[in-house]
Structures are given as C-alpha cells and as structure tokens.
Amino acid sequence: MGVIGVSKGGDLALSMSTFIPEVTAGVCINGSISNIQSRLNLYDRSIPGLDFDLGKIEIVDGAMDCYESVDDPKEYPETIIPIERAVANLLFLVSCDDTKLEIQNVCRPRRGAPQTGWQNKLYSEWIKVLEMH
C-alpha cells in the first residue's frame, strides 16, 4: 500500500510510511519531516507537534503563507519523524517557490540516514499547479 500527502498531509504520509509496516511507499508533497501542529499518537509511539505562531501567518494573494510562522525543526528534534527507520520507499516532491514552509531545508534526511529508497525532486511551478487542481 502507498500513501501520498500534501503539506500537513505530507508529514502524515511520512509518519504512516515510517510506522505502519504495510505501507511500502510514501510521497510527501511540500510537507515537512517534522510532525506539525498537534501530537501524533500511533500504536505505542507518540511524536509531539512542532509549534507555530498563528500571529505570523500572512494571507498573500488569497493563500495562507506560513513560512515565518513555523518553529525551526532543528531546534525541536523530538518533533522530527524518524524516517530513517522507514522500510518504505519515500519520494519528496518540493516546489522551490513554496512559501508555506521552509520546505527545502526540512525535507532532507538526517545525517547518517540511509540514502537508499529516497528520492528528492525539486520543481518550480509544477507543484503549484498540482495543488490548485
């Protein structure tokens, strides 16, 4: 079984790919490797949510811009999903123009994580088109 998620759904897809053995493939589109916002409880595991400041969210051209509002996951390592443990193949699709999160910095695997089964793809306009449809 495979899972795919966009934005917050991306970190949920990574969590499922990491903790549910039946998931053999995960696609994270403009998501984070940190569990964003609320605590994730799955089986006997729990990952706290990475906080963000609602006061820093801006509306730009009718869309929510959270770029400056999310805490830096490197300062809260307990919120990072341990994707290096995932048996599933993972694909990260990242829009270089995304301003919802600091995507390009948070979708990289941790140092020492195995590099097999991972792919990172950077796109400019394609992801925006995908999210709009």
PDB file of C-alpha atoms in Angstrom:
ATOM      1  CA  MET A   1       0.000   0.000   0.000  1.00  0.00           C
ATOM      2  CA  GLY A   2       1.203   3.528  -0.718  1.00  0.00           C
ATOM      3  CA  VAL A   3       0.311   6.896   0.779  1.00  0.00           C
ATOM      4  CA  ILE A   4       0.518  10.412  -0.600  1.00  0.00           C
ATOM      5  CA  GLY A   5       0.072  13.699   1.202  1.00  0.00           C
ATOM      6  CA  VAL A   6       0.332  17.422   0.509  1.00  0.00           C
ATOM      7  CA  SER A   7       1.506  19.972   3.121  1.00  0.00           C
ATOM      8  CA  LYS A   8       0.314  18.709   6.551  1.00  0.00           C
ATOM      9  CA  GLY A   9      -0.785  15.522   4.795  1.00  0.00           C
ATOM     10  CA  GLY A  10       2.861  15.106   3.730  1.00  0.00           C
ATOM     11  CA  ASP A  11       4.070  14.677   7.284  1.00  0.00           C
ATOM     12  CA  LEU A  12       1.185  12.288   7.946  1.00  0.00           C
ATOM     13  CA  ALA A  13       2.225  10.258   4.872  1.00  0.00           C
ATOM     14  CA  LEU A  14       5.804  10.119   6.202  1.00  0.00           C
ATOM     15  CA  SER A  15       4.563   9.008   9.630  1.00  0.00           C
ATOM     16  CA  MET A  16       2.462   6.245   8.081  1.00  0.00           C
ATOM     17  CA  SER A  17       5.396   5.187   5.862  1.00  0.00           C
ATOM     18  CA  THR A  18       7.649   5.031   8.918  1.00  0.00           C
ATOM     19  CA  PHE A  19       5.418   3.351  11.485  1.00  0.00           C
ATOM     20  CA  ILE A  20       2.944   1.178   9.551  1.00  0.00           C
ATOM     21  CA  PRO A  21       4.711  -1.858   8.074  1.00  0.00           C
ATOM     22  CA  GLU A  22       2.044  -2.433   5.410  1.00  0.00           C
ATOM     23  CA  VAL A  23       2.905   0.926   3.817  1.00  0.00           C
ATOM     24  CA  THR A  24       5.630   0.279   1.251  1.00  0.00           C
ATOM     25  CA  ALA A  25       5.732   3.667  -0.491  1.00  0.00           C
ATOM     26  CA  GLY A  26       5.178   7.239   0.654  1.00  0.00           C
ATOM     27  CA  VAL A  27       5.020  10.515  -1.265  1.00  0.00           C
ATOM     28  CA  CYS A  28       5.419  13.805   0.577  1.00  0.00           C
ATOM     29  CA  ILE A  29       4.460  16.867  -1.498  1.00  0.00           C
ATOM     30  CA  ASN A  30       5.571  20.159   0.042  1.00  0.00           C
ATOM     31  CA  GLY A  31       5.438  18.649   3.508  1.00  0.00           C
ATOM     32  CA  SER A  32       7.803  18.518   6.443  1.00  0.00           C
ATOM     33  CA  ILE A  33       9.786  15.755   8.115  1.00  0.00           C
ATOM     34  CA  SER A  34       8.529  17.179  11.422  1.00  0.00           C
ATOM     35  CA  ASN A  35       5.150  16.443  12.881  1.00  0.00           C
ATOM     36  CA  ILE A  36       3.472  19.853  12.536  1.00  0.00           C
ATOM     37  CA  GLN A  37       0.957  21.341  14.996  1.00  0.00           C
ATOM     38  CA  SER A  38      -0.520  18.514  17.068  1.00  0.00           C
ATOM     39  CA  ARG A  39       0.783  15.413  18.840  1.00  0.00           C
ATOM     40  CA  LEU A  40       0.748  12.250  16.726  1.00  0.00           C
ATOM     41  CA  ASN A  41      -0.178   9.047  18.546  1.00  0.00           C
ATOM     42  CA  LEU A  42       0.210   5.808  16.630  1.00  0.00           C
ATOM     43  CA  TYR A  43       0.322   2.425  18.311  1.00  0.00           C
ATOM     44  CA  ASP A  44       2.727   2.784  21.240  1.00  0.00           C
ATOM     45  CA  ARG A  45       4.553   5.799  19.778  1.00  0.00           C
ATOM     46  CA  SER A  46       3.968   9.483  20.239  1.00  0.00           C
ATOM     47  CA  ILE A  47       5.599  12.452  18.491  1.00  0.00           C
ATOM     48  CA  PRO A  48       4.956  15.964  19.783  1.00  0.00           C
ATOM     49  CA  GLY A  49       3.806  18.598  17.340  1.00  0.00           C
ATOM     50  CA  LEU A  50       6.078  21.370  16.093  1.00  0.00           C
ATOM     51  CA  ASP A  51       4.525  24.658  17.163  1.00  0.00           C
ATOM     52  CA  PHE A  52       3.882  27.654  15.019  1.00  0.00           C
ATOM     53  CA  ASP A  53       2.927  31.237  15.755  1.00  0.00           C
ATOM     54  CA  LEU A  54      -0.553  31.998  14.399  1.00  0.00           C
ATOM     55  CA  GLY A  55       0.233  35.701  14.612  1.00  0.00           C
ATOM     56  CA  LYS A  56       2.943  35.325  11.960  1.00  0.00           C
ATOM     57  CA  ILE A  57       0.657  33.757   9.348  1.00  0.00           C
ATOM     58  CA  GLU A  58       0.010  36.096   6.445  1.00  0.00           C
ATOM     59  CA  ILE A  59      -2.558  35.993   3.663  1.00  0.00           C
ATOM     60  CA  VAL A  60      -0.788  36.622   0.351  1.00  0.00           C
ATOM     61  CA  ASP A  61      -2.804  36.621  -2.872  1.00  0.00           C
ATOM     62  CA  GLY A  62      -5.626  34.806  -1.090  1.00  0.00           C
ATOM     63  CA  ALA A  63      -3.354  31.992   0.181  1.00  0.00           C
ATOM     64  CA  MET A  64      -2.036  31.334   3.669  1.00  0.00           C
ATOM     65  CA  ASP A  65       1.725  31.969   3.980  1.00  0.00           C
ATOM     66  CA  CYS A  66       3.194  30.138   6.991  1.00  0.00           C
ATOM     67  CA  TYR A  67       6.858  30.490   6.048  1.00  0.00           C
ATOM     68  CA  GLU A  68       7.800  32.631   9.060  1.00  0.00           C
ATOM     69  CA  SER A  69       5.318  31.082  11.486  1.00  0.00           C
ATOM     70  CA  VAL A  70       6.661  27.536  11.927  1.00  0.00           C
ATOM     71  CA  ASP A  71       9.368  26.852  14.514  1.00  0.00           C
ATOM     72  CA  ASP A  72      12.688  25.519  13.241  1.00  0.00           C
ATOM     73  CA  PRO A  73      12.531  21.695  13.487  1.00  0.00           C
ATOM     74  CA  LYS A  74      16.290  21.536  14.122  1.00  0.00           C
ATOM     75  CA  GLU A  75      15.624  23.264  17.455  1.00  0.00           C
ATOM     76  CA  TYR A  76      12.963  20.658  18.348  1.00  0.00           C
ATOM     77  CA  PRO A  77      14.383  17.287  17.240  1.00  0.00           C
ATOM     78  CA  GLU A  78      11.729  15.407  19.201  1.00  0.00           C
ATOM     79  CA  THR A  79       9.181  16.562  16.583  1.00  0.00           C
ATOM     80  CA  ILE A  80      11.144  15.064  13.667  1.00  0.00           C
ATOM     81  CA  ILE A  81       9.629  11.890  12.226  1.00  0.00           C
ATOM     82  CA  PRO A  82      12.343   9.186  12.302  1.00  0.00           C
ATOM     83  CA  ILE A  83      12.075   8.496   8.564  1.00  0.00           C
ATOM     84  CA  GLU A  84      15.495   6.846   8.599  1.00  0.00           C
ATOM     85  CA  ARG A  85      13.675   3.862  10.149  1.00  0.00           C
ATOM     86  CA  ALA A  86      11.171   3.644   7.294  1.00  0.00           C
ATOM     87  CA  VAL A  87      11.230   0.455   5.252  1.00  0.00           C
ATOM     88  CA  ALA A  88       9.002   2.135   2.657  1.00  0.00           C
ATOM     89  CA  ASN A  89      10.387   3.905  -0.382  1.00  0.00           C
ATOM     90  CA  LEU A  90       9.983   7.664   0.026  1.00  0.00           C
ATOM     91  CA  LEU A  91       9.607  10.385  -2.586  1.00  0.00           C
ATOM     92  CA  PHE A  92       9.796  14.077  -1.672  1.00  0.00           C
ATOM     93  CA  LEU A  93       8.255  16.454  -4.218  1.00  0.00           C
ATOM     94  CA  VAL A  94       9.193  20.023  -3.390  1.00  0.00           C
ATOM     95  CA  SER A  95       8.186  23.252  -5.042  1.00  0.00           C
ATOM     96  CA  CYS A  96      11.083  25.706  -4.978  1.00  0.00           C
ATOM     97  CA  ASP A  97       8.518  28.529  -4.906  1.00  0.00           C
ATOM     98  CA  ASP A  98       6.580  27.199  -1.908  1.00  0.00           C
ATOM     99  CA  THR A  99       6.341  29.747   0.890  1.00  0.00           C
ATOM    100  CA  LYS A 100       4.082  27.764   3.209  1.00  0.00           C
ATOM    101  CA  LEU A 101       7.038  26.133   4.988  1.00  0.00           C
ATOM    102  CA  GLU A 102      10.794  26.255   4.690  1.00  0.00           C
ATOM    103  CA  ILE A 103      10.425  23.081   2.642  1.00  0.00           C
ATOM    104  CA  GLN A 104      13.836  22.774   1.038  1.00  0.00           C
ATOM    105  CA  ASN A 105      15.534  22.766   4.443  1.00  0.00           C
ATOM    106  CA  VAL A 106      13.223  20.345   6.221  1.00  0.00           C
ATOM    107  CA  CYS A 107      12.769  17.600   3.635  1.00  0.00           C
ATOM    108  CA  ARG A 108      16.391  16.446   3.777  1.00  0.00           C
ATOM    109  CA  PRO A 109      17.120  13.198   5.610  1.00  0.00           C
ATOM    110  CA  ARG A 110      19.077  13.385   8.856  1.00  0.00           C
ATOM    111  CA  ARG A 111      22.824  12.916   8.782  1.00  0.00           C
ATOM    112  CA  GLY A 112      23.672   9.227   8.843  1.00  0.00           C
ATOM    113  CA  ALA A 113      20.285   8.158   7.457  1.00  0.00           C
ATOM    114  CA  PRO A 114      20.422   5.523   4.719  1.00  0.00           C
ATOM    115  CA  GLN A 115      20.148   7.063   1.272  1.00  0.00           C
ATOM    116  CA  THR A 116      18.594   4.074  -0.481  1.00  0.00           C
ATOM    117  CA  GLY A 117      14.870   4.221  -1.145  1.00  0.00           C
ATOM    118  CA  TRP A 118      14.826   8.047  -1.071  1.00  0.00           C
ATOM    119  CA  GLN A 119      14.271  10.498  -3.879  1.00  0.00           C
ATOM    120  CA  ASN A 120      14.096  14.281  -3.740  1.00  0.00           C
ATOM    121  CA  LYS A 121      12.626  16.198  -6.680  1.00  0.00           C
ATOM    122  CA  LEU A 122      12.600  19.994  -6.843  1.00  0.00           C
ATOM    123  CA  TYR A 123      10.136  21.737  -9.144  1.00  0.00           C
ATOM    124  CA  SER A 124       9.217  25.362  -9.670  1.00  0.00           C
ATOM    125  CA  GLU A 125       5.661  25.841 -10.995  1.00  0.00           C
ATOM    126  CA  TRP A 126       4.526  22.210 -11.339  1.00  0.00           C
ATOM    127  CA  ILE A 127       3.635  21.655  -7.678  1.00  0.00           C
ATOM    128  CA  LYS A 128       1.594  24.852  -7.514  1.00  0.00           C
ATOM    129  CA  VAL A 129      -0.450  23.615 -10.457  1.00  0.00           C
ATOM    130  CA  LEU A 130      -0.913  20.231  -8.759  1.00  0.00           C
ATOM    131  CA  GLU A 131      -2.103  21.848  -5.511  1.00  0.00           C
ATOM    132  CA  MET A 132      -4.564  24.108  -7.321  1.00  0.00           C
ATOM    133  CA  HIS A 133      -6.401  21.216  -9.027  1.00  0.00           C
TER     134      HIS A 133
END
